[in-house]
Amino acid sequence: MPRLLLTGANGFVGKILTGRLQQAGYEVVALGGTVSPVLGSADDYLSCDIRDAQALAQAVATARPTHVIHLAAISHVPTSFKDPLLTWQTNVIGSMNLLEAIKQQAPEAFTLFPSSSEVYGAAFKSGIAVTEDNLPAPLNPYAASKVAAEYAFREYFRQGLDGVIARPFNHIGAQQSADFVTASFARQIALIEDGQQAPVLKVGNLEAIRDFLDVQDVCDAYIELLKLKGSPDHPVCLNIASGQSRKIRDVLDLLLSQSSAQIIVEQDPDRLRPSDIPIAAGNSTLLKQTTGWQPAITLETTLSQLLHYWRAQVKTAN
Ligand code: GDD
């Protein structure tokens, strides 16, 4: 049975991906941080700080993986502006530590590194949906750290490790932290409906345009990409995009249309960023041609499930 080491297993994507991997026939060894709660559903559970090279090498040796997915990262763009050092230590040194550990302890393992569409940054300004041929031009510390980590992975792939880099666009769904835009809006709507928040919904930049995917569709893409293990000359880097970009204001309107509450929308200066990518549009042809992947869940369905999730959450928390 293939045995997969999943870093960042206790995060938003990690929790969902664990179950999906098990359904796909993988034994999952979940790696969480030293302060993360234990993830009950994994087959095995290890914990360490990925910035600690020795502890990580020990974890990889214990896990004996045939496959690795490296999700552990600082993934929130505003946090990366506030703490760039933590972001680089986690995203770049953490990745280096993992690559060394794989090279030493599990050199036959196939590694999937989920980078980010954020790496394209200024390249989005052309207005044409980016392909993997567009050069990265990061516009924030998070994106810069992901580009650096990508180069670390490319170097180890050049030396002989097998693996692939994915560049997913914004993926959303139940259980995502309210630090991110759709979860923040859905949570506030639920709080307002329940009388726990005054009827004022705080927002940041509503003019930005993003390509949103349901987290389940992104997990499907990751599982398809694992099948590239051992296939000769497979692509090294692939976008994961729906191909449909939406203005944040329109996403907010879709959520508001599902509520009968009277809600005032107000811009909160604290939610604006030192720089924000105005438009992100992606082309996923390479992924579709390589794996046959297609996104299956509409944004409307995802948003409706998200609101449903937050309505239940705010009731439980109260
Ligand atoms: N978080 C947040 N909160 N964003 C807001 C808000 C708000 O109240 N109002 C407007 N926005 C805008 C942001 O300025 C940004 O343009 C857009 O909504 C999306 O913000 P986020 O949900 O925070 O995501 P992100 O685009 O910065 O990054 C996400 O997607 C990347 C892939 O494209 C993260 O999940 C990254 O980790 C991921 O790599």
Tab-separated table of C-alpha atoms and ligand atoms in Angstrom:
chain	number	residue	atom	x	y	z
A	1	MET	CA	0.000	0.000	0.000
A	2	PRO	CA	1.390	3.474	-0.818
A	3	ARG	CA	2.285	5.392	2.330
A	4	LEU	CA	1.995	9.173	2.152
A	5	LEU	CA	3.573	11.690	4.504
A	6	LEU	CA	1.380	14.798	4.674
A	7	THR	CA	2.943	17.909	6.216
A	8	GLY	CA	0.516	20.592	7.383
A	9	ALA	CA	-1.973	17.805	7.957
A	10	ASN	CA	-3.910	19.764	10.571
A	11	GLY	CA	-4.533	22.743	8.320
A	12	PHE	CA	-7.642	23.521	6.248
A	13	VAL	CA	-6.550	21.542	3.175
A	14	GLY	CA	-4.698	18.865	5.145
A	15	LYS	CA	-7.765	17.762	7.104
A	16	ILE	CA	-9.847	17.334	3.943
A	17	LEU	CA	-7.018	15.815	1.913
A	18	THR	CA	-6.340	13.146	4.566
A	19	GLY	CA	-9.765	11.575	4.033
A	20	ARG	CA	-9.594	11.904	0.254
A	21	LEU	CA	-6.175	10.210	0.167
A	22	GLN	CA	-7.396	7.344	2.331
A	23	GLN	CA	-10.370	6.849	-0.013
A	24	ALA	CA	-7.873	6.765	-2.900
A	25	GLY	CA	-5.958	3.917	-1.220
A	26	TYR	CA	-3.133	5.739	0.578
A	27	GLU	CA	-2.033	5.092	4.128
A	28	VAL	CA	-1.643	8.617	5.523
A	29	VAL	CA	1.046	9.623	8.002
A	30	ALA	CA	-0.050	13.051	9.202
A	31	LEU	CA	2.685	15.450	10.238
A	32	GLY	CA	1.467	18.323	12.397
A	33	GLY	CA	3.287	21.103	14.201
A	34	THR	CA	4.330	20.862	17.825
A	35	VAL	CA	1.320	22.848	19.030
A	36	SER	CA	-1.284	21.433	16.603
A	37	PRO	CA	-3.962	19.099	17.946
A	38	VAL	CA	-3.695	15.417	17.001
A	39	LEU	CA	-5.577	14.540	13.819
A	40	GLY	CA	-7.662	11.478	14.688
A	41	SER	CA	-8.460	10.320	11.171
A	42	ALA	CA	-4.912	9.730	9.883
A	43	ASP	CA	-3.342	6.237	9.950
A	44	ASP	CA	-0.304	7.505	11.827
A	45	TYR	CA	0.479	10.802	13.432
A	46	LEU	CA	3.809	12.573	13.936
A	47	SER	CA	4.538	16.069	15.123
A	48	CYS	CA	7.502	18.378	14.701
A	49	ASP	CA	8.382	21.921	13.760
A	50	ILE	CA	9.492	21.844	10.109
A	51	ARG	CA	12.074	24.526	10.896
A	52	ASP	CA	13.860	21.917	13.033
A	53	ALA	CA	15.954	19.945	10.497
A	54	GLN	CA	16.887	17.095	12.860
A	55	ALA	CA	13.347	16.527	14.095
A	56	LEU	CA	12.033	16.572	10.538
A	57	ALA	CA	14.660	14.066	9.345
A	58	GLN	CA	13.618	11.799	12.216
A	59	ALA	CA	9.940	12.163	11.259
A	60	VAL	CA	10.644	11.256	7.605
A	61	ALA	CA	12.744	8.269	8.710
A	62	THR	CA	9.893	7.085	10.947
A	63	ALA	CA	7.251	7.634	8.266
A	64	ARG	CA	9.095	5.696	5.490
A	65	PRO	CA	6.899	7.371	2.838
A	66	THR	CA	6.443	6.342	-0.778
A	67	HIS	CA	4.833	9.738	-1.400
A	68	VAL	CA	5.007	13.159	0.284
A	69	ILE	CA	2.716	16.190	0.030
A	70	HIS	CA	4.197	19.318	1.592
A	71	LEU	CA	1.317	21.554	2.686
A	72	ALA	CA	2.869	23.048	5.831
A	73	ALA	CA	3.344	26.782	5.269
A	74	ILE	CA	2.481	30.287	6.354
A	75	SER	CA	-0.274	30.807	3.762
A	76	HIS	CA	-1.911	34.106	4.753
A	77	VAL	CA	-0.622	37.036	2.703
A	78	PRO	CA	-1.190	39.762	5.383
A	79	THR	CA	0.664	37.594	7.948
A	80	SER	CA	3.599	37.416	5.540
A	81	PHE	CA	3.754	41.220	5.411
A	82	LYS	CA	3.678	41.377	9.232
A	83	ASP	CA	6.213	38.580	9.776
A	84	PRO	CA	8.355	38.000	6.665
A	85	LEU	CA	11.085	36.238	8.644
A	86	LEU	CA	8.703	33.630	10.045
A	87	THR	CA	7.273	33.244	6.545
A	88	TRP	CA	10.684	32.585	4.969
A	89	GLN	CA	11.871	30.350	7.808
A	90	THR	CA	8.726	28.225	7.531
A	91	ASN	CA	8.157	28.241	3.781
A	92	VAL	CA	11.748	28.201	2.503
A	93	ILE	CA	13.941	26.710	5.257
A	94	GLY	CA	11.130	24.310	6.188
A	95	SER	CA	11.018	23.139	2.547
A	96	MET	CA	14.810	22.791	2.420
A	97	ASN	CA	14.743	20.746	5.627
A	98	LEU	CA	12.096	18.472	4.139
A	99	LEU	CA	13.972	18.024	0.851
A	100	GLU	CA	17.203	17.096	2.651
A	101	ALA	CA	15.286	14.662	4.830
A	102	ILE	CA	13.648	13.031	1.781
A	103	LYS	CA	16.987	12.839	-0.019
A	104	GLN	CA	18.615	11.138	2.981
A	105	GLN	CA	15.750	9.011	4.314
A	106	ALA	CA	13.298	8.344	1.458
A	107	PRO	CA	14.976	9.064	-1.888
A	108	GLU	CA	12.475	6.928	-3.823
A	109	ALA	CA	9.480	8.935	-2.579
A	110	PHE	CA	7.465	11.082	-4.987
A	111	THR	CA	6.912	14.604	-3.648
A	112	LEU	CA	4.120	17.034	-4.470
A	113	PHE	CA	4.788	20.636	-3.496
A	114	PRO	CA	1.695	22.872	-3.508
A	115	SER	CA	3.148	26.290	-4.264
A	116	SER	CA	0.716	29.086	-5.175
A	117	SER	CA	-0.692	31.082	-8.075
A	118	GLU	CA	0.457	34.097	-6.028
A	119	VAL	CA	3.946	33.534	-7.478
A	120	TYR	CA	2.795	35.117	-10.778
A	121	GLY	CA	2.170	38.501	-9.086
A	122	ALA	CA	2.968	41.223	-11.616
A	123	ALA	CA	2.742	38.688	-14.466
A	124	PHE	CA	-1.060	38.802	-13.999
A	125	LYS	CA	-1.044	42.392	-15.200
A	126	SER	CA	-1.061	41.277	-18.863
A	127	GLY	CA	-4.742	40.440	-18.314
A	128	ILE	CA	-4.305	37.098	-20.126
A	129	ALA	CA	-4.793	33.903	-18.087
A	130	VAL	CA	-1.278	32.873	-17.041
A	131	THR	CA	0.277	29.562	-18.055
A	132	GLU	CA	3.273	27.881	-16.426
A	133	ASP	CA	5.452	29.629	-19.036
A	134	ASN	CA	4.826	33.029	-17.454
A	135	LEU	CA	7.749	34.039	-15.248
A	136	PRO	CA	7.038	34.482	-11.526
A	137	ALA	CA	7.016	38.115	-10.379
A	138	PRO	CA	5.949	38.019	-6.712
A	139	LEU	CA	4.304	41.034	-5.077
A	140	ASN	CA	4.360	40.009	-1.406
A	141	PRO	CA	6.619	38.100	1.018
A	142	TYR	CA	4.409	35.006	0.917
A	143	ALA	CA	4.639	34.796	-2.885
A	144	ALA	CA	8.384	35.453	-2.838
A	145	SER	CA	8.886	32.676	-0.293
A	146	LYS	CA	6.904	30.246	-2.464
A	147	VAL	CA	9.067	31.089	-5.507
A	148	ALA	CA	12.208	30.458	-3.439
A	149	ALA	CA	10.794	27.146	-2.213
A	150	GLU	CA	9.886	26.177	-5.791
A	151	TYR	CA	13.518	26.670	-6.791
A	152	ALA	CA	14.626	24.475	-3.897
A	153	PHE	CA	12.291	21.710	-5.130
A	154	ARG	CA	13.470	22.153	-8.733
A	155	GLU	CA	17.085	21.763	-7.627
A	156	TYR	CA	16.378	18.484	-5.786
A	157	PHE	CA	14.298	17.254	-8.764
A	158	ARG	CA	17.304	18.090	-10.999
A	159	GLN	CA	19.462	15.973	-8.678
A	160	GLY	CA	17.137	13.008	-9.109
A	161	LEU	CA	14.222	13.209	-6.652
A	162	ASP	CA	10.875	12.582	-8.355
A	163	GLY	CA	8.106	15.093	-7.822
A	164	VAL	CA	5.966	17.908	-9.047
A	165	ILE	CA	5.049	21.509	-8.169
A	166	ALA	CA	1.415	22.656	-8.242
A	167	ARG	CA	0.288	26.278	-8.410
A	168	PRO	CA	-3.264	26.278	-7.064
A	169	PHE	CA	-5.441	29.390	-7.287
A	170	ASN	CA	-7.665	30.449	-4.356
A	171	HIS	CA	-9.301	27.403	-2.843
A	172	ILE	CA	-12.133	27.733	-0.396
A	173	GLY	CA	-14.665	25.746	1.609
A	174	ALA	CA	-15.959	24.833	5.047
A	175	GLN	CA	-13.322	24.795	7.826
A	176	GLN	CA	-11.133	27.450	6.180
A	177	SER	CA	-9.988	30.131	8.610
A	178	ALA	CA	-11.962	33.383	8.601
A	179	ASP	CA	-8.643	35.103	7.850
A	180	PHE	CA	-9.481	34.399	4.186
A	181	VAL	CA	-12.005	36.354	2.193
A	182	THR	CA	-14.988	34.051	1.550
A	183	ALA	CA	-14.840	32.504	5.039
A	184	SER	CA	-14.647	35.998	6.558
A	185	PHE	CA	-17.708	37.204	4.652
A	186	ALA	CA	-19.761	34.045	5.284
A	187	ARG	CA	-18.903	34.083	8.997
A	188	GLN	CA	-19.922	37.717	9.357
A	189	ILE	CA	-23.231	37.099	7.561
A	190	ALA	CA	-23.939	34.177	9.909
A	191	LEU	CA	-23.047	36.269	12.983
A	192	ILE	CA	-25.290	39.130	11.796
A	193	GLU	CA	-28.206	36.754	11.106
A	194	ASP	CA	-27.808	35.329	14.602
A	195	GLY	CA	-27.709	38.769	16.239
A	196	GLN	CA	-24.106	38.339	17.395
A	197	GLN	CA	-22.721	41.121	15.172
A	198	ALA	CA	-24.168	44.548	14.321
A	199	PRO	CA	-25.485	44.498	10.711
A	200	VAL	CA	-22.265	45.906	9.301
A	201	LEU	CA	-20.078	43.565	7.225
A	202	LYS	CA	-16.420	44.623	7.168
A	203	VAL	CA	-14.536	44.165	3.931
A	204	GLY	CA	-11.187	44.925	2.339
A	205	ASN	CA	-10.516	45.435	-1.365
A	206	LEU	CA	-13.680	44.472	-3.269
A	207	GLU	CA	-12.222	45.353	-6.670
A	208	ALA	CA	-9.696	42.483	-6.722
A	209	ILE	CA	-10.453	39.615	-9.097
A	210	ARG	CA	-9.621	36.027	-8.191
A	211	ASP	CA	-10.075	32.501	-9.561
A	212	PHE	CA	-11.863	30.465	-6.873
A	213	LEU	CA	-11.916	26.679	-6.626
A	214	ASP	CA	-13.647	24.382	-4.184
A	215	VAL	CA	-11.043	22.764	-1.900
A	216	GLN	CA	-12.413	19.326	-2.897
A	217	ASP	CA	-11.543	20.012	-6.545
A	218	VAL	CA	-8.018	21.007	-5.518
A	219	CYS	CA	-7.676	17.790	-3.492
A	220	ASP	CA	-8.782	15.835	-6.585
A	221	ALA	CA	-6.053	17.565	-8.605
A	222	TYR	CA	-3.420	16.672	-5.974
A	223	ILE	CA	-4.486	13.018	-6.046
A	224	GLU	CA	-4.284	12.987	-9.858
A	225	LEU	CA	-0.802	14.540	-9.730
A	226	LEU	CA	0.462	11.772	-7.421
A	227	LYS	CA	-0.158	9.345	-10.280
A	228	LEU	CA	2.753	10.960	-12.169
A	229	LYS	CA	5.162	9.040	-9.915
A	230	GLY	CA	7.670	7.271	-12.109
A	231	SER	CA	6.240	8.514	-15.397
A	232	PRO	CA	9.100	9.673	-17.603
A	233	ASP	CA	9.411	13.357	-18.507
A	234	HIS	CA	6.248	14.444	-16.702
A	235	PRO	CA	5.749	18.227	-16.328
A	236	VAL	CA	7.428	19.753	-13.269
A	237	CYS	CA	4.987	22.590	-12.609
A	238	LEU	CA	1.230	22.798	-13.214
A	239	ASN	CA	-1.471	25.414	-12.540
A	240	ILE	CA	-4.690	24.433	-10.795
A	241	ALA	CA	-7.335	26.962	-11.845
A	242	SER	CA	-11.048	26.950	-12.608
A	243	GLY	CA	-10.467	29.289	-15.558
A	244	GLN	CA	-13.189	31.651	-14.288
A	245	SER	CA	-12.164	34.782	-12.444
A	246	ARG	CA	-14.632	36.716	-10.290
A	247	LYS	CA	-14.577	40.150	-8.713
A	248	ILE	CA	-14.599	39.918	-4.895
A	249	ARG	CA	-17.587	42.335	-4.916
A	250	ASP	CA	-19.554	39.815	-7.041
A	251	VAL	CA	-18.610	36.966	-4.704
A	252	LEU	CA	-19.853	39.060	-1.778
A	253	ASP	CA	-23.110	39.760	-3.657
A	254	LEU	CA	-23.595	36.026	-4.254
A	255	LEU	CA	-23.257	35.396	-0.515
A	256	LEU	CA	-25.511	38.329	0.420
A	257	SER	CA	-28.184	37.111	-2.031
A	258	GLN	CA	-28.497	33.969	0.121
A	259	SER	CA	-29.381	35.959	3.235
A	260	SER	CA	-32.563	37.828	4.090
A	261	ALA	CA	-30.764	40.000	6.686
A	262	GLN	CA	-30.396	43.746	6.015
A	263	ILE	CA	-26.626	44.203	5.860
A	264	ILE	CA	-24.507	47.330	5.364
A	265	VAL	CA	-21.116	46.735	3.692
A	266	GLU	CA	-18.292	48.866	5.082
A	267	GLN	CA	-14.632	49.035	4.066
A	268	ASP	CA	-12.218	48.427	6.947
A	269	PRO	CA	-8.805	50.081	6.301
A	270	ASP	CA	-7.144	47.313	8.372
A	271	ARG	CA	-8.233	44.794	5.718
A	272	LEU	CA	-6.431	46.626	2.901
A	273	ARG	CA	-2.931	45.390	1.983
A	274	PRO	CA	0.289	47.286	1.231
A	275	SER	CA	-0.095	45.809	-2.268
A	276	ASP	CA	-2.781	43.567	-3.698
A	277	ILE	CA	-2.829	41.725	-7.017
A	278	PRO	CA	-5.710	43.420	-8.906
A	279	ILE	CA	-6.565	40.463	-11.143
A	280	ALA	CA	-5.609	36.794	-11.074
A	281	ALA	CA	-6.577	34.591	-14.015
A	282	GLY	CA	-5.142	31.151	-14.667
A	283	ASN	CA	-4.906	28.623	-17.463
A	284	SER	CA	-5.021	24.942	-16.434
A	285	THR	CA	-4.700	23.334	-19.858
A	286	LEU	CA	-1.466	21.558	-18.934
A	287	LEU	CA	-3.038	19.935	-15.863
A	288	LYS	CA	-6.127	18.908	-17.842
A	289	GLN	CA	-4.059	17.407	-20.642
A	290	THR	CA	-1.657	15.658	-18.262
A	291	THR	CA	-4.150	14.183	-15.799
A	292	GLY	CA	-7.671	14.606	-17.199
A	293	TRP	CA	-8.612	16.712	-14.138
A	294	GLN	CA	-11.613	19.042	-14.356
A	295	PRO	CA	-13.141	21.120	-11.571
A	296	ALA	CA	-16.569	19.704	-10.707
A	297	ILE	CA	-18.068	22.092	-8.134
A	298	THR	CA	-19.537	25.491	-9.029
A	299	LEU	CA	-18.707	28.596	-6.998
A	300	GLU	CA	-22.418	29.023	-6.214
A	301	THR	CA	-22.533	25.534	-4.642
A	302	THR	CA	-19.349	26.134	-2.649
A	303	LEU	CA	-20.591	29.483	-1.312
A	304	SER	CA	-23.933	28.039	-0.325
A	305	GLN	CA	-22.213	25.187	1.586
A	306	LEU	CA	-19.863	27.710	3.186
A	307	LEU	CA	-22.725	29.818	4.505
A	308	HIS	CA	-24.455	26.695	5.768
A	309	TYR	CA	-21.234	25.707	7.594
A	310	TRP	CA	-20.820	29.130	9.243
A	311	ARG	CA	-24.493	29.282	10.273
A	312	ALA	CA	-23.951	26.005	12.177
A	313	GLN	CA	-20.591	27.166	13.564
A	314	VAL	CA	-21.841	30.429	15.055
A	315	LYS	CA	-24.746	28.611	16.727
A	316	THR	CA	-22.412	26.028	18.299
A	317	ALA	CA	-19.964	28.681	19.460
A	318	ASN	CA	-22.698	30.691	21.150
B	1	GDD	N1	-8.648	37.983	3.646
B	1	GDD	C1	-9.469	38.949	3.190
B	1	GDD	N2	-10.389	39.527	4.061
B	1	GDD	N3	-9.351	39.335	1.913
B	1	GDD	C2	-10.199	40.295	1.473
B	1	GDD	C3	-11.170	40.908	2.292
B	1	GDD	C4	-11.258	40.509	3.655
B	1	GDD	O1	-12.066	40.999	4.435
B	1	GDD	N4	-11.849	41.817	1.542
B	1	GDD	C5	-11.354	41.766	0.319
B	1	GDD	N5	-10.332	40.863	0.266
B	1	GDD	C6	-9.523	40.549	-0.934
B	1	GDD	C7	-8.015	40.525	-0.717
B	1	GDD	O2	-7.476	41.842	-0.740
B	1	GDD	C8	-7.604	39.691	-1.930
B	1	GDD	O3	-7.545	40.501	-3.076
B	1	GDD	C9	-8.767	38.688	-2.102
B	1	GDD	O4	-9.856	39.231	-1.336
B	1	GDD	C10	-8.469	37.279	-1.624
B	1	GDD	O5	-7.879	37.354	-0.331
B	1	GDD	P1	-7.568	36.028	0.526
B	1	GDD	O6	-8.790	35.216	0.702
B	1	GDD	O7	-6.882	36.478	1.781
B	1	GDD	O8	-6.609	35.173	-0.416
B	1	GDD	P2	-5.274	35.571	-1.231
B	1	GDD	O9	-5.696	35.765	-2.672
B	1	GDD	O10	-4.512	36.646	-0.598
B	1	GDD	O11	-4.422	34.239	-1.107
B	1	GDD	C11	-5.035	32.953	-1.071
B	1	GDD	O12	-4.950	32.313	-2.322
B	1	GDD	C12	-3.628	31.956	-2.734
B	1	GDD	C13	-3.735	31.263	-4.089
B	1	GDD	O13	-4.161	32.156	-5.038
B	1	GDD	C14	-4.361	32.134	0.023
B	1	GDD	O14	-5.104	30.966	0.250
B	1	GDD	C15	-2.953	31.765	-0.366
B	1	GDD	O15	-2.381	30.906	0.618
B	1	GDD	C16	-2.993	31.049	-1.704
B	1	GDD	O16	-1.711	30.682	-2.120
